[in-house]
mmCIF file as gemmi writes it, N, C-alpha and C atoms, coordinates in Angstrom:
data_model
loop_
_atom_site.group_PDB
_atom_site.id
_atom_site.type_symbol
_atom_site.label_atom_id
_atom_site.label_alt_id
_atom_site.label_comp_id
_atom_site.label_asym_id
_atom_site.label_entity_id
_atom_site.label_seq_id
_atom_site.pdbx_PDB_ins_code
_atom_site.Cartn_x
_atom_site.Cartn_y
_atom_site.Cartn_z
_atom_site.occupancy
_atom_site.B_iso_or_equiv
_atom_site.pdbx_formal_charge
_atom_site.auth_seq_id
_atom_site.auth_asym_id
_atom_site.pdbx_PDB_model_num
ATOM 1 N N . MET Axp A 1 ? 14.591 -29.31 32.36 1 0 ? 1 A 1
ATOM 2 C CA . MET Axp A 1 ? 14.161 -29.406 30.965 1 0 ? 1 A 1
ATOM 3 C C . MET Axp A 1 ? 12.737 -28.877 30.802 1 0 ? 1 A 1
ATOM 4 N N . LYS Axp A 2 ? 11.878 -29.179 31.806 1 0 ? 2 A 1
ATOM 5 C CA . LYS Axp A 2 ? 10.501 -28.707 31.731 1 0 ? 2 A 1
ATOM 6 C C . LYS Axp A 2 ? 10.433 -27.186 31.739 1 0 ? 2 A 1
ATOM 7 N N . SER Axp A 3 ? 11.314 -26.559 32.515 1 0 ? 3 A 1
ATOM 8 C CA . SER Axp A 3 ? 11.296 -25.096 32.583 1 0 ? 3 A 1
ATOM 9 C C . SER Axp A 3 ? 11.697 -24.484 31.231 1 0 ? 3 A 1
ATOM 10 N N . HIS Axp A 4 ? 12.637 -25.099 30.545 1 0 ? 4 A 1
ATOM 11 C CA . HIS Axp A 4 ? 13.036 -24.612 29.22 1 0 ? 4 A 1
ATOM 12 C C . HIS Axp A 4 ? 11.895 -24.759 28.214 1 0 ? 4 A 1
ATOM 13 N N . LEU Axp A 5 ? 11.209 -25.89 28.279 1 0 ? 5 A 1
ATOM 14 C CA . LEU Axp A 5 ? 10.086 -26.131 27.377 1 0 ? 5 A 1
ATOM 15 C C . LEU Axp A 5 ? 8.934 -25.173 27.673 1 0 ? 5 A 1
ATOM 16 N N . ALA Axp A 6 ? 8.655 -24.945 28.956 1 0 ? 6 A 1
ATOM 17 C CA . ALA Axp A 6 ? 7.58 -24.016 29.344 1 0 ? 6 A 1
ATOM 18 C C . ALA Axp A 6 ? 7.918 -22.599 28.893 1 0 ? 6 A 1
ATOM 19 N N . ARG Axp A 7 ? 9.172 -22.187 29.037 1 0 ? 7 A 1
ATOM 20 C CA . ARG Axp A 7 ? 9.594 -20.856 28.607 1 0 ? 7 A 1
ATOM 21 C C . ARG Axp A 7 ? 9.479 -20.726 27.082 1 0 ? 7 A 1
ATOM 22 N N . PHE Axp A 8 ? 9.84 -21.787 26.367 1 0 ? 8 A 1
ATOM 23 C CA . PHE Axp A 8 ? 9.74 -21.764 24.904 1 0 ? 8 A 1
ATOM 24 C C . PHE Axp A 8 ? 8.286 -21.627 24.449 1 0 ? 8 A 1
ATOM 25 N N . VAL Axp A 9 ? 7.375 -22.334 25.093 1 0 ? 9 A 1
ATOM 26 C CA . VAL Axp A 9 ? 5.96 -22.29 24.735 1 0 ? 9 A 1
ATOM 27 C C . VAL Axp A 9 ? 5.378 -20.904 25.014 1 0 ? 9 A 1
ATOM 28 N N . LYS Axp A 10 ? 5.805 -20.263 26.09 1 0 ? 10 A 1
ATOM 29 C CA . LYS Axp A 10 ? 5.287 -18.947 26.464 1 0 ? 10 A 1
ATOM 30 C C . LYS Axp A 10 ? 5.929 -17.803 25.684 1 0 ? 10 A 1
ATOM 31 N N . ASP Axp A 11 ? 7.061 -18.057 25.04 1 0 ? 11 A 1
ATOM 32 C CA . ASP Axp A 11 ? 7.772 -17.004 24.3 1 0 ? 11 A 1
ATOM 33 C C . ASP Axp A 11 ? 6.967 -16.612 23.063 1 0 ? 11 A 1
ATOM 34 N N . GLU Axp A 12 ? 6.61 -15.344 22.96 1 0 ? 12 A 1
ATOM 35 C CA . GLU Axp A 12 ? 5.798 -14.856 21.846 1 0 ? 12 A 1
ATOM 36 C C . GLU Axp A 12 ? 6.549 -13.854 20.972 1 0 ? 12 A 1
ATOM 37 N N . SER Axp A 13 ? 7.835 -13.713 21.152 1 0 ? 13 A 1
ATOM 38 C CA . SER Axp A 13 ? 8.586 -12.712 20.388 1 0 ? 13 A 1
ATOM 39 C C . SER Axp A 13 ? 8.608 -13.047 18.899 1 0 ? 13 A 1
ATOM 40 N N . GLY Axp A 14 ? 8.7 -14.316 18.551 1 0 ? 14 A 1
ATOM 41 C CA . GLY Axp A 14 ? 8.666 -14.696 17.138 1 0 ? 14 A 1
ATOM 42 C C . GLY Axp A 14 ? 7.31 -14.438 16.512 1 0 ? 14 A 1
ATOM 43 N N . ALA Axp A 15 ? 6.256 -14.708 17.272 1 0 ? 15 A 1
ATOM 44 C CA . ALA Axp A 15 ? 4.902 -14.455 16.776 1 0 ? 15 A 1
ATOM 45 C C . ALA Axp A 15 ? 4.687 -12.965 16.55 1 0 ? 15 A 1
ATOM 46 N N . THR Axp A 16 ? 5.228 -12.13 17.421 1 0 ? 16 A 1
ATOM 47 C CA . THR Axp A 16 ? 5.09 -10.687 17.268 1 0 ? 16 A 1
ATOM 48 C C . THR Axp A 16 ? 5.779 -10.218 15.993 1 0 ? 16 A 1
ATOM 49 N N . ALA Axp A 17 ? 6.947 -10.749 15.718 1 0 ? 17 A 1
ATOM 50 C CA . ALA Axp A 17 ? 7.668 -10.367 14.499 1 0 ? 17 A 1
ATOM 51 C C . ALA Axp A 17 ? 6.884 -10.779 13.261 1 0 ? 17 A 1
ATOM 52 N N . ILE Axp A 18 ? 6.3 -11.947 13.294 1 0 ? 18 A 1
ATOM 53 C CA . ILE Axp A 18 ? 5.495 -12.409 12.159 1 0 ? 18 A 1
ATOM 54 C C . ILE Axp A 18 ? 4.272 -11.522 11.982 1 0 ? 18 A 1
ATOM 55 N N . GLU Axp A 19 ? 3.638 -11.138 13.092 1 0 ? 19 A 1
ATOM 56 C CA . GLU Axp A 19 ? 2.471 -10.252 13.005 1 0 ? 19 A 1
ATOM 57 C C . GLU Axp A 19 ? 2.84 -8.911 12.394 1 0 ? 19 A 1
ATOM 58 N N . TYR Axp A 20 ? 3.961 -8.344 12.826 1 0 ? 20 A 1
ATOM 59 C CA . TYR Axp A 20 ? 4.399 -7.073 12.246 1 0 ? 20 A 1
ATOM 60 C C . TYR Axp A 20 ? 4.692 -7.223 10.759 1 0 ? 20 A 1
ATOM 61 N N . GLY Axp A 21 ? 5.263 -8.341 10.376 1 0 ? 21 A 1
ATOM 62 C CA . GLY Axp A 21 ? 5.527 -8.59 8.966 1 0 ? 21 A 1
ATOM 63 C C . GLY Axp A 21 ? 4.247 -8.672 8.151 1 0 ? 21 A 1
ATOM 64 N N . LEU Axp A 22 ? 3.243 -9.352 8.699 1 0 ? 22 A 1
ATOM 65 C CA . LEU Axp A 22 ? 1.957 -9.454 8.003 1 0 ? 22 A 1
ATOM 66 C C . LEU Axp A 22 ? 1.269 -8.102 7.9 1 0 ? 22 A 1
ATOM 67 N N . ILE Axp A 23 ? 1.341 -7.309 8.954 1 0 ? 23 A 1
ATOM 68 C CA . ILE Axp A 23 ? 0.753 -5.965 8.919 1 0 ? 23 A 1
ATOM 69 C C . ILE Axp A 23 ? 1.453 -5.117 7.856 1 0 ? 23 A 1
ATOM 70 N N . ALA Axp A 24 ? 2.774 -5.169 7.817 1 0 ? 24 A 1
ATOM 71 C CA . ALA Axp A 24 ? 3.526 -4.401 6.823 1 0 ? 24 A 1
ATOM 72 C C . ALA Axp A 24 ? 3.165 -4.835 5.402 1 0 ? 24 A 1
ATOM 73 N N . ALA Axp A 25 ? 2.988 -6.124 5.188 1 0 ? 25 A 1
ATOM 74 C CA . ALA Axp A 25 ? 2.611 -6.618 3.865 1 0 ? 25 A 1
ATOM 75 C C . ALA Axp A 25 ? 1.212 -6.142 3.487 1 0 ? 25 A 1
ATOM 76 N N . LEU Axp A 26 ? 0.291 -6.163 4.433 1 0 ? 26 A 1
ATOM 77 C CA . LEU Axp A 26 ? -1.071 -5.709 4.176 1 0 ? 26 A 1
ATOM 78 C C . LEU Axp A 26 ? -1.105 -4.216 3.864 1 0 ? 26 A 1
ATOM 79 N N . VAL Axp A 27 ? -0.348 -3.433 4.603 1 0 ? 27 A 1
ATOM 80 C CA . VAL Axp A 27 ? -0.278 -1.992 4.344 1 0 ? 27 A 1
ATOM 81 C C . VAL Axp A 27 ? 0.323 -1.743 2.966 1 0 ? 27 A 1
ATOM 82 N N . SER Axp A 28 ? 1.332 -2.493 2.593 1 0 ? 28 A 1
ATOM 83 C CA . SER Axp A 28 ? 1.961 -2.33 1.273 1 0 ? 28 A 1
ATOM 84 C C . SER Axp A 28 ? 0.983 -2.632 0.146 1 0 ? 28 A 1
ATOM 85 N N . VAL Axp A 29 ? 0.198 -3.681 0.3 1 0 ? 29 A 1
ATOM 86 C CA . VAL Axp A 29 ? -0.797 -4.028 -0.718 1 0 ? 29 A 1
ATOM 87 C C . VAL Axp A 29 ? -1.843 -2.923 -0.828 1 0 ? 29 A 1
ATOM 88 N N . GLY Axp A 30 ? -2.267 -2.393 0.318 1 0 ? 30 A 1
ATOM 89 C CA . GLY Axp A 30 ? -3.241 -1.305 0.314 1 0 ? 30 A 1
ATOM 90 C C . GLY Axp A 30 ? -2.706 -0.058 -0.369 1 0 ? 30 A 1
ATOM 91 N N . ILE Axp A 31 ? -1.48 0.303 -0.075 1 0 ? 31 A 1
ATOM 92 C CA . ILE Axp A 31 ? -0.875 1.479 -0.696 1 0 ? 31 A 1
ATOM 93 C C . ILE Axp A 31 ? -0.734 1.279 -2.199 1 0 ? 31 A 1
ATOM 94 N N . ALA Axp A 32 ? -0.301 0.116 -2.624 1 0 ? 32 A 1
ATOM 95 C CA . ALA Axp A 32 ? -0.149 -0.16 -4.051 1 0 ? 32 A 1
ATOM 96 C C . ALA Axp A 32 ? -1.489 -0.072 -4.768 1 0 ? 32 A 1
ATOM 97 N N . THR Axp A 33 ? -2.548 -0.581 -4.149 1 0 ? 33 A 1
ATOM 98 C CA . THR Axp A 33 ? -3.88 -0.528 -4.747 1 0 ? 33 A 1
ATOM 99 C C . THR Axp A 33 ? -4.358 0.909 -4.879 1 0 ? 33 A 1
ATOM 100 N N . ILE Axp A 34 ? -4.198 1.689 -3.825 1 0 ? 34 A 1
ATOM 101 C CA . ILE Axp A 34 ? -4.635 3.082 -3.848 1 0 ? 34 A 1
ATOM 102 C C . ILE Axp A 34 ? -3.846 3.877 -4.875 1 0 ? 34 A 1
ATOM 103 N N . LEU Axp A 35 ? -2.536 3.696 -4.913 1 0 ? 35 A 1
ATOM 104 C CA . LEU Axp A 35 ? -1.718 4.436 -5.876 1 0 ? 35 A 1
ATOM 105 C C . LEU Axp A 35 ? -2.056 4.051 -7.309 1 0 ? 35 A 1
ATOM 106 N N . GLY Axp A 36 ? -2.393 2.792 -7.53 1 0 ? 36 A 1
ATOM 107 C CA . GLY Axp A 36 ? -2.794 2.373 -8.876 1 0 ? 36 A 1
ATOM 108 C C . GLY Axp A 36 ? -4.068 3.06 -9.311 1 0 ? 36 A 1
ATOM 109 N N . THR Axp A 37 ? -5.03 3.171 -8.413 1 0 ? 37 A 1
ATOM 110 C CA . THR Axp A 37 ? -6.295 3.834 -8.732 1 0 ? 37 A 1
ATOM 111 C C . THR Axp A 37 ? -6.081 5.321 -8.958 1 0 ? 37 A 1
ATOM 112 N N . VAL Axp A 38 ? -5.313 5.949 -8.082 1 0 ? 38 A 1
ATOM 113 C CA . VAL Axp A 38 ? -5.047 7.38 -8.22 1 0 ? 38 A 1
ATOM 114 C C . VAL Axp A 38 ? -4.276 7.645 -9.513 1 0 ? 38 A 1
ATOM 115 N N . GLY Axp A 39 ? -3.33 6.783 -9.821 1 0 ? 39 A 1
ATOM 116 C CA . GLY Axp A 39 ? -2.557 6.95 -11.056 1 0 ? 39 A 1
ATOM 117 C C . GLY Axp A 39 ? -3.432 6.868 -12.287 1 0 ? 39 A 1
ATOM 118 N N . THR Axp A 40 ? -4.37 5.94 -12.305 1 0 ? 40 A 1
ATOM 119 C CA . THR Axp A 40 ? -5.288 5.81 -13.442 1 0 ? 40 A 1
ATOM 120 C C . THR Axp A 40 ? -6.156 7.051 -13.573 1 0 ? 40 A 1
ATOM 121 N N . ASN Axp A 41 ? -6.676 7.545 -12.46 1 0 ? 41 A 1
ATOM 122 C CA . ASN Axp A 41 ? -7.487 8.758 -12.501 1 0 ? 41 A 1
ATOM 123 C C . ASN Axp A 41 ? -6.665 9.959 -12.938 1 0 ? 41 A 1
ATOM 124 N N . LEU Axp A 42 ? -5.435 10.034 -12.499 1 0 ? 42 A 1
ATOM 125 C CA . LEU Axp A 42 ? -4.559 11.15 -12.856 1 0 ? 42 A 1
ATOM 126 C C . LEU Axp A 42 ? -4.242 11.136 -14.348 1 0 ? 42 A 1
ATOM 127 N N . ILE Axp A 43 ? -4.067 9.983 -14.92 1 0 ? 43 A 1
ATOM 128 C CA . ILE Axp A 43 ? -3.832 9.882 -16.359 1 0 ? 43 A 1
ATOM 129 C C . ILE Axp A 43 ? -5.03 10.436 -17.118 1 0 ? 43 A 1
ATOM 130 N N . GLY Axp A 44 ? -6.233 10.115 -16.656 1 0 ? 44 A 1
ATOM 131 C CA . GLY Axp A 44 ? -7.442 10.628 -17.295 1 0 ? 44 A 1
ATOM 132 C C . GLY Axp A 44 ? -7.519 12.144 -17.218 1 0 ? 44 A 1
ATOM 133 N N . VAL Axp A 45 ? -7.149 12.716 -16.092 1 0 ? 45 A 1
ATOM 134 C CA . VAL Axp A 45 ? -7.169 14.18 -15.934 1 0 ? 45 A 1
ATOM 135 C C . VAL Axp A 45 ? -6.187 14.824 -16.906 1 0 ? 45 A 1
ATOM 136 N N . PHE Axp A 46 ? -4.978 14.307 -16.992 1 0 ? 46 A 1
ATOM 137 C CA . PHE Axp A 46 ? -3.989 14.884 -17.894 1 0 ? 46 A 1
ATOM 138 C C . PHE Axp A 46 ? -4.393 14.717 -19.363 1 0 ? 46 A 1
ATOM 139 N N . GLN Axp A 47 ? -5.013 13.603 -19.703 1 0 ? 47 A 1
ATOM 140 C CA . GLN Axp A 47 ? -5.482 13.425 -21.076 1 0 ? 47 A 1
ATOM 141 C C . GLN Axp A 47 ? -6.573 14.432 -21.408 1 0 ? 47 A 1
ATOM 142 N N . ASP Axp A 48 ? -7.46 14.713 -20.455 1 0 ? 48 A 1
ATOM 143 C CA . ASP Axp A 48 ? -8.508 15.701 -20.65 1 0 ? 48 A 1
ATOM 144 C C . ASP Axp A 48 ? -7.907 17.092 -20.836 1 0 ? 48 A 1
ATOM 145 N N . ILE Axp A 49 ? -6.926 17.432 -20.022 1 0 ? 49 A 1
ATOM 146 C CA . ILE Axp A 49 ? -6.254 18.728 -20.159 1 0 ? 49 A 1
ATOM 147 C C . ILE Axp A 49 ? -5.566 18.828 -21.511 1 0 ? 49 A 1
ATOM 148 N N . ALA Axp A 50 ? -4.882 17.776 -21.925 1 0 ? 50 A 1
ATOM 149 C CA . ALA Axp A 50 ? -4.185 17.789 -23.208 1 0 ? 50 A 1
ATOM 150 C C . ALA Axp A 50 ? -5.168 17.961 -24.361 1 0 ? 50 A 1
ATOM 151 N N . THR Axp A 51 ? -6.319 17.306 -24.284 1 0 ? 51 A 1
ATOM 152 C CA . THR Axp A 51 ? -7.335 17.43 -25.332 1 0 ? 51 A 1
ATOM 153 C C . THR Axp A 51 ? -7.849 18.859 -25.404 1 0 ? 51 A 1
ATOM 154 N N . LYS Axp A 52 ? -8.134 19.46 -24.262 1 0 ? 52 A 1
ATOM 155 C CA . LYS Axp A 52 ? -8.643 20.825 -24.23 1 0 ? 52 A 1
ATOM 156 C C . LYS Axp A 52 ? -7.592 21.821 -24.71 1 0 ? 52 A 1
ATOM 157 N N . LEU Axp A 53 ? -6.35 21.624 -24.33 1 0 ? 53 A 1
ATOM 158 C CA . LEU Axp A 53 ? -5.285 22.513 -24.801 1 0 ? 53 A 1
ATOM 159 C C . LEU Axp A 53 ? -5.09 22.381 -26.31 1 0 ? 53 A 1
ATOM 160 N N . SER Axp A 54 ? -5.131 21.176 -26.809 1 0 ? 54 A 1
ATOM 161 C CA . SER Axp A 54 ? -4.991 20.946 -28.234 1 0 ? 54 A 1
ATOM 162 C C . SER Axp A 54 ? -6.108 21.612 -29.003 1 0 ? 54 A 1
ATOM 163 N N . SER Axp A 55 ? -7.313 21.518 -28.464 1 0 ? 55 A 1
ATOM 164 C CA . SER Axp A 55 ? -8.476 22.142 -29.087 1 0 ? 55 A 1
ATOM 165 C C . SER Axp A 55 ? -8.353 23.651 -29.072 1 0 ? 55 A 1
ATOM 166 N N . ALA Axp A 56 ? -7.864 24.209 -27.981 1 0 ? 56 A 1
ATOM 167 C CA . ALA Axp A 56 ? -7.711 25.669 -27.877 1 0 ? 56 A 1
ATOM 168 C C . ALA Axp A 56 ? -6.634 26.175 -28.828 1 0 ? 56 A 1
ATOM 169 N N . VAL Axp A 57 ? -5.548 25.444 -28.975 1 0 ? 57 A 1
ATOM 170 C CA . VAL Axp A 57 ? -4.453 25.867 -29.847 1 0 ? 57 A 1
ATOM 171 C C . VAL Axp A 57 ? -4.879 25.802 -31.324 1 0 ? 57 A 1
ATOM 172 N N . SER Axp A 58 ? -5.694 24.821 -31.674 1 0 ? 58 A 1
ATOM 173 C CA . SER Axp A 58 ? -6.097 24.668 -33.064 1 0 ? 58 A 1
ATOM 174 C C . SER Axp A 58 ? -7.239 25.611 -33.452 1 0 ? 58 A 1
ATOM 175 N N . GLY Axp A 59 ? -7.715 26.407 -32.507 1 0 ? 59 A 1
ATOM 176 C CA . GLY Axp A 59 ? -8.738 27.392 -32.843 1 0 ? 59 A 1
ATOM 177 C C . GLY Axp A 59 ? -10.135 26.964 -32.476 1 0 ? 59 A 1
ATOM 178 N N . GLY Axp A 60 ? -10.31 25.832 -31.885 1 0 ? 60 A 1
ATOM 179 C CA . GLY Axp A 60 ? -11.635 25.352 -31.534 1 0 ? 60 A 1
ATOM 180 C C . GLY Axp A 60 ? -12.113 25.842 -30.189 1 0 ? 60 A 1
ATOM 181 N N . GLY Axp A 61 ? -11.211 26.468 -29.409 1 0 ? 61 A 1
ATOM 182 C CA . GLY Axp A 61 ? -11.581 26.895 -28.067 1 0 ? 61 A 1
ATOM 183 C C . GLY Axp A 61 ? -12.208 28.282 -28.052 1 0 ? 61 A 1
ATOM 184 N N . ALA Axp A 62 ? -12.772 28.66 -26.934 1 0 ? 62 A 1
ATOM 185 C CA . ALA Axp A 62 ? -13.393 29.973 -26.769 1 0 ? 62 A 1
ATOM 186 C C . ALA Axp A 62 ? -12.354 30.972 -26.335 1 0 ? 62 A 1
ATOM 187 N N . GLY Axp A 63 ? -12.677 32.267 -26.495 1 0 ? 63 A 1
ATOM 188 C CA . GLY Axp A 63 ? -11.803 33.327 -26.029 1 0 ? 63 A 1
ATOM 189 C C . GLY Axp A 63 ? -10.826 33.769 -27.096 1 0 ? 63 A 1
ATOM 190 N N . GLY Axp A 64 ? -9.927 34.665 -26.659 1 0 ? 64 A 1
ATOM 191 C CA . GLY Axp A 64 ? -8.848 35.038 -27.536 1 0 ? 64 A 1
ATOM 192 C C . GLY Axp A 64 ? -9.045 36.26 -28.229 1 0 ? 64 A 1
């Protein structure tokens, strides 16, 4: 019985699985945060382009 208990105490396979799960969750949170920031910046870029195109089409832009 002692050998079974000693083997159970030394077994770290469950702890390894939990660690991998925590790492995966942390990476997912990081990716979601980065994509949210990039998405917000990208929206601003497209809005700026749309404003400039609208201005150029209405005759307010240079050239032509």
